[in-house]
mmCIF file of C-alpha atoms in Angstrom:
data_model
loop_
_atom_site.group_PDB
_atom_site.id
_atom_site.type_symbol
_atom_site.label_atom_id
_atom_site.label_comp_id
_atom_site.label_asym_id
_atom_site.label_seq_id
_atom_site.Cartn_x
_atom_site.Cartn_y
_atom_site.Cartn_z
ATOM 1 C CA MET A 133 131.874 64.544 32.167
ATOM 2 C CA ASP A 134 129.350 67.068 32.958
ATOM 3 C CA ASP A 135 129.860 69.549 35.300
ATOM 4 C CA SER A 136 125.742 70.688 35.127
ATOM 5 C CA ARG A 137 125.824 67.321 37.331
ATOM 6 C CA LEU A 138 127.598 68.146 39.674
ATOM 7 C CA VAL A 139 125.697 71.415 40.648
ATOM 8 C CA ARG A 140 122.754 70.566 41.753
ATOM 9 C CA GLY A 141 124.916 67.352 43.365
ATOM 10 C CA PHE A 142 127.423 65.116 44.488
ATOM 11 C CA SER A 143 126.126 61.713 43.569
ATOM 12 C CA PRO A 144 129.080 58.273 43.606
ATOM 13 C CA SER A 145 129.392 58.417 40.442
ATOM 14 C CA ASP A 146 131.030 61.494 41.344
ATOM 15 C CA CYS A 147 134.318 60.215 42.561
ATOM 16 C CA ASN A 148 137.232 59.777 41.215
ATOM 17 C CA THR A 149 136.974 56.065 40.063
ATOM 18 C CA SER A 150 137.571 57.209 36.563
ATOM 19 C CA GLY A 151 139.480 59.453 37.173
ATOM 20 C CA THR A 152 137.485 61.860 36.265
ATOM 21 C CA GLN A 153 138.297 65.082 38.585
ATOM 22 C CA VAL A 154 135.657 66.771 40.761
ATOM 23 C CA PRO A 155 135.151 70.823 40.951
ATOM 24 C CA ALA A 156 136.899 72.276 43.501
ATOM 25 C CA HIS A 157 133.481 74.569 44.089
ATOM 26 C CA PHE A 158 131.503 71.374 44.933
ATOM 27 C CA PHE A 159 133.795 70.288 48.515
ATOM 28 C CA ALA A 160 133.625 74.731 49.182
ATOM 29 C CA GLN A 161 130.246 74.010 48.860
ATOM 30 C CA TRP A 162 130.079 70.399 51.229
ATOM 31 C CA GLU A 163 131.731 72.204 53.782
ATOM 32 C CA GLU A 164 129.263 75.030 53.705
ATOM 33 C CA THR A 165 126.895 72.632 54.169
ATOM 34 C CA MET A 166 128.800 70.643 56.851
ATOM 35 C CA ARG A 167 129.089 73.556 58.366
ATOM 36 C CA ASN A 168 125.892 75.310 58.937
ATOM 37 C CA LEU A 169 124.743 71.049 59.910
ATOM 38 C CA GLY A 170 126.917 70.918 63.172
ATOM 39 C CA LEU A 171 125.468 74.685 63.569
ATOM 40 C CA ARG A 172 122.592 73.055 64.470
ATOM 41 C CA ILE A 173 123.446 69.949 66.038
ATOM 42 C CA THR A 174 125.198 72.100 68.513
ATOM 43 C CA LEU A 175 121.631 74.757 69.006
ATOM 44 C CA ALA A 176 119.888 71.750 69.399
ATOM 45 C CA ALA A 177 122.049 70.571 71.877
ATOM 46 C CA LEU A 178 122.571 74.112 73.761
ATOM 47 C CA PHE A 179 119.136 73.822 73.765
ATOM 48 C CA VAL A 180 118.297 70.927 75.388
ATOM 49 C CA LEU A 181 120.845 71.182 78.226
ATOM 50 C CA ALA A 182 118.861 74.773 78.719
ATOM 51 C CA VAL A 183 115.837 73.740 78.988
ATOM 52 C CA PRO A 184 115.772 72.232 82.896
ATOM 53 C CA THR A 185 117.690 75.547 83.885
ATOM 54 C CA ILE A 186 114.414 77.811 82.289
ATOM 55 C CA MET A 187 111.950 75.177 83.996
ATOM 56 C CA SER A 188 113.668 75.474 87.411
ATOM 57 C CA LEU A 189 113.738 79.390 87.753
ATOM 58 C CA GLY A 190 109.970 79.506 86.299
ATOM 59 C CA VAL A 191 109.153 77.523 89.163
ATOM 60 C CA ARG A 192 110.556 79.546 91.880
ATOM 61 C CA ALA A 193 108.951 82.888 90.815
ATOM 62 C CA GLN A 194 106.185 80.883 90.297
ATOM 63 C CA ASN A 195 106.116 80.070 93.890
ATOM 64 C CA ASP A 196 107.129 83.406 94.421
ATOM 65 C CA ASP A 197 104.639 85.188 93.228
ATOM 66 C CA GLU A 198 102.540 82.151 94.583
ATOM 67 C CA GLY A 199 103.296 83.061 98.453
ATOM 68 C CA GLY A 200 105.657 79.845 98.281
ATOM 69 C CA ARG A 201 108.539 80.375 100.581
ATOM 70 C CA ALA A 202 109.280 84.134 99.615
ATOM 71 C CA HIS A 203 111.016 86.091 102.447
ATOM 72 C CA GLN A 204 110.342 89.681 101.231
ATOM 73 C CA PHE A 205 107.045 91.153 101.927
ATOM 74 C CA GLY A 206 105.740 94.240 102.016
ATOM 75 C CA ALA A 207 102.184 96.179 102.967
ATOM 76 C CA GLU A 208 100.647 99.656 101.401
ATOM 77 C CA LEU A 209 98.767 101.315 104.725
ATOM 78 C CA ARG A 210 95.778 103.308 103.245
ATOM 79 C CA GLY A 211 93.000 104.427 104.903
ATOM 80 C CA ARG A 212 91.119 102.989 102.250
ATOM 81 C CA HIS A 213 91.865 99.484 103.906
ATOM 82 C CA GLU A 214 90.144 99.865 107.523
ATOM 83 C CA VAL A 215 86.785 98.029 107.739
ATOM 84 C CA PRO A 216 85.119 100.573 107.794
ATOM 85 C CA LEU A 217 87.218 102.437 105.389
ATOM 86 C CA THR A 218 88.875 106.217 106.955
ATOM 87 C CA LEU A 219 89.028 108.245 103.997
ATOM 88 C CA SER A 220 92.691 109.465 106.062
ATOM 89 C CA GLY A 221 95.142 111.552 104.291
ATOM 90 C CA ALA A 222 98.078 109.617 105.886
ATOM 91 C CA HIS A 223 99.637 106.863 104.344
ATOM 92 C CA GLY A 224 102.339 104.277 105.609
ATOM 93 C CA SER A 225 104.396 101.062 103.681
ATOM 94 C CA LEU A 226 106.066 97.966 105.386
ATOM 95 C CA ALA A 227 108.724 95.631 103.901
ATOM 96 C CA LEU A 228 109.313 92.763 106.137
ATOM 97 C CA THR A 229 112.547 89.837 105.576
ATOM 98 C CA VAL A 230 112.601 86.316 106.038
ATOM 99 C CA ASN A 231 115.951 86.017 107.853
ATOM 100 C CA GLN A 232 116.929 81.904 105.502
ATOM 101 C CA GLY A 233 116.171 79.573 108.007
ATOM 102 C CA ASP A 234 112.787 81.438 109.297
ATOM 103 C CA SER A 235 114.077 81.703 112.516
ATOM 104 C CA SER A 236 113.240 86.526 112.784
ATOM 105 C CA ILE A 237 112.179 89.058 110.707
ATOM 106 C CA HIS A 238 113.424 92.098 109.488
ATOM 107 C CA PHE A 239 110.324 95.275 109.411
ATOM 108 C CA VAL A 240 110.961 98.467 108.580
ATOM 109 C CA LEU A 241 107.696 100.377 109.308
ATOM 110 C CA THR A 242 107.326 104.014 106.995
ATOM 111 C CA TYR A 243 104.371 106.228 107.598
ATOM 112 C CA GLU A 244 103.785 110.292 106.912
ATOM 113 C CA GLY A 245 100.215 112.241 107.417
ATOM 114 C CA LEU A 246 98.759 110.952 110.414
ATOM 115 C CA GLN A 247 96.754 113.654 112.677
ATOM 116 C CA ALA A 248 96.123 112.327 116.521
ATOM 117 C CA HIS A 249 97.529 110.653 118.311
ATOM 118 C CA ILE A 250 99.586 107.437 117.828
ATOM 119 C CA LEU A 251 98.307 104.039 119.944
ATOM 120 C CA PHE A 252 100.194 101.460 118.368
ATOM 121 C CA SER A 253 101.244 99.715 115.150
ATOM 122 C CA HIS A 254 101.321 95.695 114.533
ATOM 123 C CA ILE A 255 100.126 92.665 112.757
ATOM 124 C CA HIS A 256 97.218 91.412 112.428
ATOM 125 C CA VAL A 257 96.156 87.986 111.355
ATOM 126 C CA GLY A 258 93.782 88.188 108.498
ATOM 127 C CA GLN A 259 92.325 88.069 104.994
ATOM 128 C CA PRO A 260 91.270 91.447 103.267
ATOM 129 C CA ASN A 261 87.569 93.289 104.501
ATOM 130 C CA VAL A 262 88.166 91.074 107.973
ATOM 131 C CA ASN A 263 89.547 92.595 111.044
ATOM 132 C CA GLY A 264 91.530 89.954 112.253
ATOM 133 C CA GLY A 265 93.958 89.278 115.926
ATOM 134 C CA VAL A 266 96.838 90.806 117.257
ATOM 135 C CA THR A 267 100.056 89.139 117.015
ATOM 136 C CA VAL A 268 103.302 90.564 116.575
ATOM 137 C CA PHE A 269 104.124 94.895 117.817
ATOM 138 C CA PHE A 270 105.903 97.195 115.955
ATOM 139 C CA CYS A 271 105.642 99.921 117.470
ATOM 140 C CA ASP A 272 103.289 100.917 120.867
ATOM 141 C CA ASN A 273 102.844 104.261 122.390
ATOM 142 C CA THR A 274 100.374 102.834 124.837
ATOM 143 C CA THR A 275 101.524 102.313 129.304
ATOM 144 C CA PRO A 276 102.280 99.837 129.803
ATOM 145 C CA PRO A 277 103.828 98.779 125.679
ATOM 146 C CA HIS A 278 103.587 95.806 124.656
ATOM 147 C CA THR A 279 107.541 96.388 122.872
ATOM 148 C CA SER A 280 110.075 99.137 123.745
ATOM 149 C CA ARG A 281 110.066 100.523 120.669
ATOM 150 C CA THR A 282 107.709 103.038 120.022
ATOM 151 C CA CYS A 283 106.364 104.971 117.415
ATOM 152 C CA PRO A 284 106.788 108.684 116.627
ATOM 153 C CA GLU A 285 104.094 111.208 115.711
ATOM 154 C CA LYS A 286 102.373 112.368 112.601
ATOM 155 C CA ALA A 287 105.324 110.766 110.840
ATOM 156 C CA GLY A 288 109.014 108.925 111.340
ATOM 157 C CA THR A 289 109.916 105.066 110.443
ATOM 158 C CA VAL A 290 110.176 102.451 112.215
ATOM 159 C CA GLU A 291 112.825 99.623 112.129
ATOM 160 C CA GLY A 292 113.736 96.375 114.156
ATOM 161 C CA ASP A 293 112.895 92.197 113.915
ATOM 162 C CA PHE A 294 111.557 90.505 116.297
ATOM 163 C CA THR A 295 111.269 85.887 117.415
ATOM 164 C CA ALA A 296 108.144 83.738 118.537
ATOM 165 C CA ALA A 297 109.080 84.878 121.829
ATOM 166 C CA ASP A 298 106.964 88.288 119.726
ATOM 167 C CA VAL A 299 103.953 86.207 118.589
ATOM 168 C CA ILE A 300 101.421 86.721 120.604
ATOM 169 C CA GLY A 301 98.825 83.531 120.736
ATOM 170 C CA LEU A 302 94.808 84.089 119.177
ATOM 171 C CA THR A 303 93.215 81.395 120.931
ATOM 172 C CA SER A 304 90.043 82.098 118.895
ATOM 173 C CA GLN A 305 92.678 81.985 115.537
ATOM 174 C CA ARG A 306 94.582 78.833 116.668
ATOM 175 C CA LEU A 307 97.295 80.909 116.161
ATOM 176 C CA ALA A 308 99.513 78.989 119.828
ATOM 177 C CA ALA A 309 101.756 82.266 121.480
ATOM 178 C CA ASN A 310 105.421 82.040 120.187
ATOM 179 C CA ASP A 311 104.069 79.589 117.116
ATOM 180 C CA LEU A 312 106.249 82.754 114.772
ATOM 181 C CA ALA A 313 106.539 78.982 111.657
ATOM 182 C CA ALA A 314 102.355 79.600 111.668
ATOM 183 C CA LEU A 315 102.295 82.962 111.604
ATOM 184 C CA LEU A 316 105.281 83.211 108.993
ATOM 185 C CA GLU A 317 102.593 80.635 106.754
ATOM 186 C CA ALA A 318 100.253 82.657 107.772
ATOM 187 C CA ILE A 319 102.095 85.192 106.265
ATOM 188 C CA ARG A 320 102.431 83.702 103.424
ATOM 189 C CA ALA A 321 99.537 82.584 102.160
ATOM 190 C CA ARG A 322 98.157 86.147 102.359
ATOM 191 C CA GLN A 323 95.715 85.646 105.835
ATOM 192 C CA THR A 324 97.675 89.299 107.360
ATOM 193 C CA TYR A 325 97.406 92.788 107.299
ATOM 194 C CA ALA A 326 99.380 95.437 108.581
ATOM 195 C CA ASN A 327 97.993 98.323 111.016
ATOM 196 C CA LEU A 328 98.353 101.174 112.613
ATOM 197 C CA HIS A 329 95.848 102.904 115.005
ATOM 198 C CA THR A 330 95.168 106.649 116.409
ATOM 199 C CA MET A 331 93.372 107.815 119.282
ATOM 200 C CA ASP A 332 90.796 109.279 117.078
ATOM 201 C CA SER A 333 90.718 106.051 114.940
ATOM 202 C CA PRO A 334 91.917 102.899 117.513
ATOM 203 C CA GLY A 335 90.248 100.303 115.343
ATOM 204 C CA GLY A 336 93.312 101.804 112.778
ATOM 205 C CA GLU A 337 93.459 104.831 110.459
ATOM 206 C CA ILE A 338 95.284 103.407 107.978
ATOM 207 C CA ARG A 339 95.850 99.987 106.862
ATOM 208 C CA GLY A 340 97.333 97.445 104.256
ATOM 209 C CA PRO A 341 97.499 93.028 103.283
ATOM 210 C CA ILE A 342 101.327 91.942 103.433
ATOM 211 C CA LEU A 343 101.776 89.879 100.196
ATOM 212 C CA PRO A 344 104.935 89.201 98.517
ATOM 213 C CA GLY A 345 107.647 91.495 97.669
ATOM 214 C CA ARG A 346 107.793 94.769 97.770
ATOM 215 C CA GLU A 347 105.275 97.404 97.660
#
């Protein structure tokens, strides 16, 4: 029997039907081929199982990027975001965390560099480059105040929570009082901004759009 034929591959005539012995190296090659084939099948099966998970993570990330049901938001407050803009050197940041039931929002407002007396800071409903109405106060130094939280002068941090009871209605913008769900819808649609007002800039000294994610 020609051993060279065995090196080229296996055929039925190579079976031990005539008493001819098949070389051992053939079986080694055959086992290696089967192992490689099994590995390919296993990898293919794992890929098929992983596809739904990968797609789910992608959709979730897209939803967060687009506002979706995001629960983390932030804003960068600068004078250039005001309408009209200010050349104030002050700056601030806002972090919002919505609870899982969408029934309350925790906020942390930090700012520095302000020189004039601070009046108040709050959330407005309005898209970029537009001035909108006030709906929730972070802090207030006026009399009578709209909230018990006062604004530190020049620099500081204000932290707290607000619920539906703190939402001020805006009749002209069709936002009902105490309608936290509608406010959250506007926040997730990128239609709100944070503003900080001072005595020198009563219309607002630093402002920033509230966007999904942390600033």
